[in-house]
């Protein structure tokens, strides 16, 4: 009965049923061996399993940091200019890399299906070639994002990239073998490439969903701030032109007072990776994140420059009886300020 409840309640109920039901051993041939193998590699009631343990060890592998720093310096040194924001996906509102990788993955998987069918050699080779061409801009976007992550994420991302580079190499060998008439070798290299790229995709999933790489780290702010006006403090508590950190309910905010007692307030935790904006530089009506250089407009939180792809939650302000008060700015108001600040 306990196993049935696990099956009904868990997203991966079948695997839980296999790993936590010794009574299956008597009913299903080889079930015991399968159950023990799954229990070693997959999460269960007894612990995280070897897969997650391996990823956790990778996150903490400080031995990779020397290579990480060298590669990051190389990626950041590429003179991309504003194209870097294009690769980050600022224009899209979220990272563009996950979207771009759908083309090589889709074409390579389709090529594998065609390789199992007779008379599809040319079509399979064409799909592999399309995937190789699409992998170039997808990799460029991935490297641009990777260079602006935290060290634990970068360690995992480096292995993710290594797997994908290996997969691309296998597919390059596959299409070369096919063009030389060595179809069997080409198919074998293609299937190997798909397996390696699949592994790289699984590691990328850990990077995106377990480590929140590319996620909007300020998305929760509207859920934490109660409606209405909130008292922030006396207007004299905020020096003109300087960033001050305060709180609205449980949310840390950045407060900047301009000449004429005009006050701007943004959520303090950067939407890119949670950096403290109150420690950043204030210039030309914008704040620059001290961690990775994202630039946000103080008036409405608009992300003027990446790597942040989401705007910063902003607050309306007023001064009543010498006190600064704030309330959350409606999301649709973000980005409506003077666009001349986009050159910051």
C-alpha positions as semicolon CSV with decimal commas, in nm:
position;residue;x (nm);y (nm);z (nm)
1;X;0,000;0,000;0,000
2;X;0,284;0,241;0,084
3;X;0,435;0,176;-0,256
4;X;0,102;0,249;-0,427
5;X;0,072;0,578;-0,237
6;X;0,423;0,671;-0,349
7;X;0,324;0,594;-0,707
8;X;0,013;0,811;-0,691
9;X;0,177;1,106;-0,514
10;X;0,514;1,131;-0,686
11;X;0,589;1,270;-1,036
12;X;0,816;0,972;-1,098
13;X;0,591;0,725;-0,923
14;X;0,689;0,427;-1,131
15;X;1,054;0,466;-1,041
16;X;0,967;0,509;-0,674
17;X;0,753;0,199;-0,694
18;X;1,048;0,009;-0,838
19;X;1,299;0,142;-0,584
20;X;1,084;0,105;-0,273
21;X;0,887;-0,216;-0,333
22;X;1,089;-0,529;-0,249
23;X;0,772;-0,736;-0,292
24;X;0,802;-0,687;-0,669
25;X;1,106;-0,914;-0,663
26;X;0,879;-1,217;-0,634
27;X;0,650;-1,110;-0,920
28;X;0,874;-0,954;-1,185
29;X;1,185;-1,131;-1,320
30;X;1,505;-0,939;-1,250
31;X;1,305;-0,674;-1,061
32;X;1,539;-0,701;-0,763
33;X;1,847;-0,615;-0,965
34;X;1,669;-0,328;-1,139
35;X;1,538;-0,198;-0,808
36;X;1,881;-0,201;-0,648
37;X;2,039;-0,030;-0,950
38;X;1,774;0,243;-0,956
39;X;1,807;0,297;-0,583
40;X;2,180;0,358;-0,623
41;X;2,149;0,619;-0,898
42;X;1,811;0,787;-0,839
43;X;1,677;0,986;-0,543
44;X;1,480;0,779;-0,294
45;X;1,365;0,791;0,066
46;X;1,715;0,688;0,171
47;X;1,899;0,975;0,000
48;X;1,973;1,173;-0,316
49;X;2,123;0,891;-0,524
50;X;2,448;0,890;-0,718
51;X;2,337;1,121;-0,998
52;X;2,252;1,414;-0,773
53;X;2,551;1,336;-0,549
54;X;2,776;1,362;-0,854
55;X;2,626;1,695;-0,953
56;X;2,664;1,827;-0,599
57;X;3,031;1,727;-0,600
58;X;3,073;1,902;-0,933
59;X;2,920;2,222;-0,792
60;X;3,182;2,223;-0,516
61;X;3,480;2,119;-0,731
62;X;3,702;2,419;-0,656
63;X;3,981;2,250;-0,853
64;X;3,803;2,369;-1,170
65;X;3,823;2,735;-1,072
66;X;4,157;2,802;-1,238
67;X;4,023;2,681;-1,572
68;X;3,693;2,860;-1,509
69;X;3,868;3,193;-1,459
70;X;4,085;3,148;-1,768
71;X;3,790;3,063;-1,991
72;X;3,573;3,339;-1,845
73;X;3,844;3,598;-1,911
74;X;3,868;3,476;-2,269
75;X;3,493;3,492;-2,326
76;X;3,463;3,839;-2,171
77;X;3,754;3,966;-2,380
78;X;3,570;3,900;-2,708
79;X;3,472;4,247;-2,842
80;X;3,099;4,183;-2,893
81;X;2,969;4,527;-2,795
82;X;2,590;4,543;-2,794
83;X;2,575;4,200;-2,959
84;X;2,646;4,060;-2,613
85;X;2,300;4,173;-2,498
86;X;2,152;4,008;-2,806
87;X;2,319;3,680;-2,708
88;X;2,197;3,717;-2,348
89;X;1,841;3,753;-2,475
90;X;1,767;4,096;-2,329
91;X;1,552;4,167;-2,636
92;X;1,352;3,851;-2,568
93;X;1,300;3,906;-2,197
94;X;1,472;3,582;-2,095
95;X;1,788;3,390;-2,196
96;X;1,795;3,306;-2,566
97;X;2,030;3,007;-2,535
98;X;1,760;2,754;-2,429
99;X;1,554;2,856;-2,733
100;X;1,843;2,832;-2,977
101;X;1,953;2,484;-2,870
102;X;1,617;2,343;-2,978
103;X;1,731;2,350;-3,342
104;X;2,045;2,131;-3,314
105;X;1,881;1,897;-3,063
106;X;1,568;1,863;-3,277
107;X;1,754;1,806;-3,604
108;X;1,995;1,556;-3,451
109;X;1,718;1,358;-3,285
110;X;1,526;1,358;-3,614
111;X;1,840;1,238;-3,795
112;X;1,867;0,950;-3,548
113;X;1,509;0,847;-3,627
114;X;1,580;0,861;-4,001
115;X;1,894;0,653;-3,952
116;X;1,668;0,373;-3,831
117;X;1,469;0,384;-4,155
118;X;1,581;0,262;-4,500
119;X;1,659;0,506;-4,780
120;X;1,697;0,818;-4,566
121;X;2,073;0,872;-4,582
122;X;2,061;1,210;-4,760
123;X;1,786;1,346;-4,535
124;X;1,968;1,237;-4,220
125;X;2,292;1,396;-4,340
126;X;2,110;1,720;-4,420
127;X;1,960;1,736;-4,073
128;X;2,297;1,676;-3,910
129;X;2,447;1,958;-4,118
130;X;2,166;2,195;-4,017
131;X;2,221;2,102;-3,654
132;X;2,594;2,171;-3,677
133;X;2,529;2,513;-3,831
134;X;2,271;2,601;-3,564
135;X;2,502;2,485;-3,285
136;X;2,740;2,776;-3,348
137;X;2,510;3,066;-3,247
138;X;2,356;2,851;-2,972
139;X;2,701;2,791;-2,826
140;X;2,788;3,161;-2,854
141;X;2,477;3,252;-2,652
142;X;2,558;2,983;-2,397
143;X;2,914;3,104;-2,346
144;X;2,796;3,466;-2,310
145;X;2,555;3,361;-2,034
146;X;2,804;3,128;-1,868
147;X;3,065;3,403;-1,826
148;X;2,824;3,599;-1,602
149;X;2,735;3,322;-1,354
150;X;2,848;3,238;-1,002
151;X;3,137;2,997;-0,949
152;X;2,928;2,694;-0,852
153;X;2,717;2,741;-1,164
154;X;3,021;2,798;-1,382
155;X;3,177;2,469;-1,270
156;X;2,868;2,278;-1,378
157;X;2,837;2,489;-1,692
158;X;3,193;2,409;-1,795
159;X;3,116;2,035;-1,790
160;X;2,787;2,102;-1,972
161;X;2,980;2,284;-2,243
162;X;3,247;2,011;-2,261
163;X;2,978;1,748;-2,320
164;X;2,820;1,958;-2,593
165;X;3,154;2,028;-2,761
166;X;3,222;1,654;-2,760
167;X;2,879;1,593;-2,909
168;X;2,941;1,848;-3,184
169;X;3,274;1,680;-3,259
170;X;3,103;1,342;-3,291
171;X;2,843;1,485;-3,527
172;X;3,115;1,655;-3,733
173;X;3,283;1,314;-3,761
174;X;2,947;1,160;-3,846
175;X;2,876;1,388;-4,139
176;X;3,235;1,354;-4,262
177;X;3,205;0,975;-4,261
178;X;2,870;0,993;-4,443
179;X;3,009;1,219;-4,714
180;X;3,291;0,967;-4,767
181;X;3,042;0,685;-4,806
182;X;3,110;0,525;-4,467
183;X;2,744;0,520;-4,369
184;X;2,769;0,267;-4,088
185;X;3,043;0,467;-3,915
186;X;2,847;0,785;-3,973
187;X;2,541;0,637;-3,805
188;X;2,743;0,506;-3,511
189;X;2,904;0,845;-3,454
190;X;2,562;1,010;-3,485
191;X;2,407;0,787;-3,218
192;X;2,709;0,846;-2,994
193;X;2,677;1,221;-3,050
194;X;2,308;1,213;-2,955
195;X;2,389;1,027;-2,633
196;X;2,659;1,277;-2,536
197;X;2,442;1,577;-2,624
198;X;2,163;1,423;-2,419
199;X;2,398;1,401;-2,123
200;X;2,498;1,762;-2,178
201;X;2,131;1,859;-2,187
202;X;2,069;1,683;-1,856
203;X;2,357;1,875;-1,699
204;X;2,217;2,194;-1,850
205;X;1,883;2,114;-1,689
206;X;2,056;2,088;-1,351
207;X;2,221;2,424;-1,418
208;X;1,892;2,591;-1,513
209;X;1,648;2,436;-1,268
210;X;1,852;2,318;-0,970
211;X;2,093;2,614;-0,973
212;X;1,850;2,875;-1,116
213;X;2,086;2,989;-1,391
214;X;1,900;3,232;-1,617
215;X;1,602;3,261;-1,383
216;X;1,459;3,597;-1,277
217;X;1,584;3,631;-0,920
218;X;1,346;3,919;-0,845
219;X;1,025;3,755;-0,967
220;X;0,901;3,686;-0,614
221;X;0,900;4,054;-0,507
222;X;0,535;4,128;-0,604
223;X;0,425;3,832;-0,391
224;X;0,612;3,958;-0,084
225;X;0,508;4,323;-0,086
226;X;0,162;4,404;0,050
227;X;-0,057;4,645;-0,150
228;X;-0,066;5,011;-0,057
229;X;0,184;5,267;0,065
230;X;0,472;5,179;0,296
231;X;0,673;5,419;0,510
232;X;1,044;5,400;0,424
233;X;1,191;5,670;0,649
234;X;1,248;6,041;0,687
235;X;1,355;6,210;0,365
236;X;1,665;6,345;0,541
237;X;1,780;5,985;0,597
238;X;1,866;5,958;0,227
239;X;2,167;6,160;0,105
240;X;2,127;6,308;-0,242
241;X;2,279;6,090;-0,514
242;X;2,374;5,801;-0,284
243;X;2,230;5,451;-0,269
244;X;2,073;5,348;0,061
245;X;1,938;5,004;0,152
246;X;1,602;4,981;0,328
247;X;1,313;4,733;0,350
248;X;0,955;4,728;0,228
249;X;0,786;4,448;0,421
250;X;1,039;4,163;0,386
251;X;1,191;4,293;0,062
252;X;1,525;4,476;0,063
253;X;1,512;4,785;-0,157
254;X;1,752;5,038;-0,305
255;X;1,660;5,402;-0,230
256;X;1,814;5,693;-0,422
257;X;1,716;6,057;-0,361
258;X;1,785;6,310;-0,633
259;X;1,806;6,687;-0,615
260;X;1,460;6,833;-0,554
261;X;1,359;6,546;-0,324
262;X;1,273;6,311;-0,609
263;X;1,313;5,957;-0,473
264;X;1,356;5,634;-0,668
265;X;1,317;5,287;-0,517
266;X;1,398;4,950;-0,675
267;X;1,414;4,599;-0,534
268;X;1,772;4,561;-0,413
269;X;1,829;4,203;-0,530
270;X;1,935;4,207;-0,898
271;X;1,706;4,011;-1,128
272;X;2,007;3,852;-1,296
273;X;2,182;3,676;-1,007
274;X;2,061;3,852;-0,692
275;X;2,347;4,100;-0,662
276;X;2,304;4,390;-0,412
277;X;2,217;4,695;-0,624
278;X;2,258;4,922;-0,320
279;X;2,632;4,857;-0,349
280;X;2,636;4,951;-0,716
281;X;2,731;5,275;-0,891
282;X;2,466;5,543;-0,956
283;X;2,509;5,727;-1,286
284;X;2,282;5,917;-1,525
285;X;1,960;5,801;-1,362
286;X;2,066;5,434;-1,358
287;X;2,224;5,186;-1,119
288;X;2,488;4,932;-1,221
289;X;2,492;4,595;-1,043
290;X;2,830;4,543;-0,871
291;X;2,837;4,170;-0,952
292;X;2,795;4,140;-1,328
293;X;2,735;4,494;-1,453
294;X;2,363;4,486;-1,538
295;X;2,226;4,842;-1,566
296;X;1,875;4,934;-1,449
297;X;1,690;5,263;-1,489
298;X;1,603;5,406;-1,148
299;X;1,275;5,558;-1,263
300;X;1,104;5,233;-1,351
301;X;1,354;4,946;-1,317
302;X;1,399;4,888;-1,689
303;X;1,703;4,674;-1,771
304;X;1,899;4,913;-1,991
305;X;2,189;4,672;-2,029
306;X;2,245;4,302;-1,961
307;X;2,330;4,039;-1,869
308;X;1,997;4,086;-1,686
309;X;1,710;3,997;-1,919
310;X;1,427;4,096;-1,680
311;X;1,355;4,446;-1,544
312;X;1,391;4,526;-1,178
313;X;1,074;4,559;-0,963
314;X;1,023;4,930;-0,903
315;X;0,819;5,138;-0,659
316;X;0,617;5,456;-0,686
317;X;0,721;5,710;-0,424
318;X;0,579;6,011;-0,249
319;X;0,684;6,235;0,038
320;X;0,421;6,292;0,306
321;X;0,497;6,496;0,617
322;X;0,868;6,469;0,547
323;X;0,853;6,089;0,519
324;X;0,924;5,883;0,208
325;X;0,652;5,635;0,122
326;X;0,650;5,369;-0,150
327;X;0,421;5,122;-0,319
328;X;0,496;4,865;-0,585
329;X;0,484;5,001;-0,939
330;X;0,245;4,818;-1,172
331;X;0,437;4,577;-1,396
332;X;0,296;4,732;-1,714
333;X;0,450;5,068;-1,618
334;X;0,807;4,932;-1,642
335;X;1,000;5,061;-1,941
336;X;0,784;5,372;-1,997
337;X;1,046;5,625;-1,891
338;X;1,251;5,844;-2,121
339;X;1,435;5,603;-2,358
340;X;1,729;5,844;-2,383
341;X;1,869;5,670;-2,073
342;X;1,925;5,358;-2,283
343;X;2,269;5,490;-2,364
344;X;2,382;5,455;-2,003
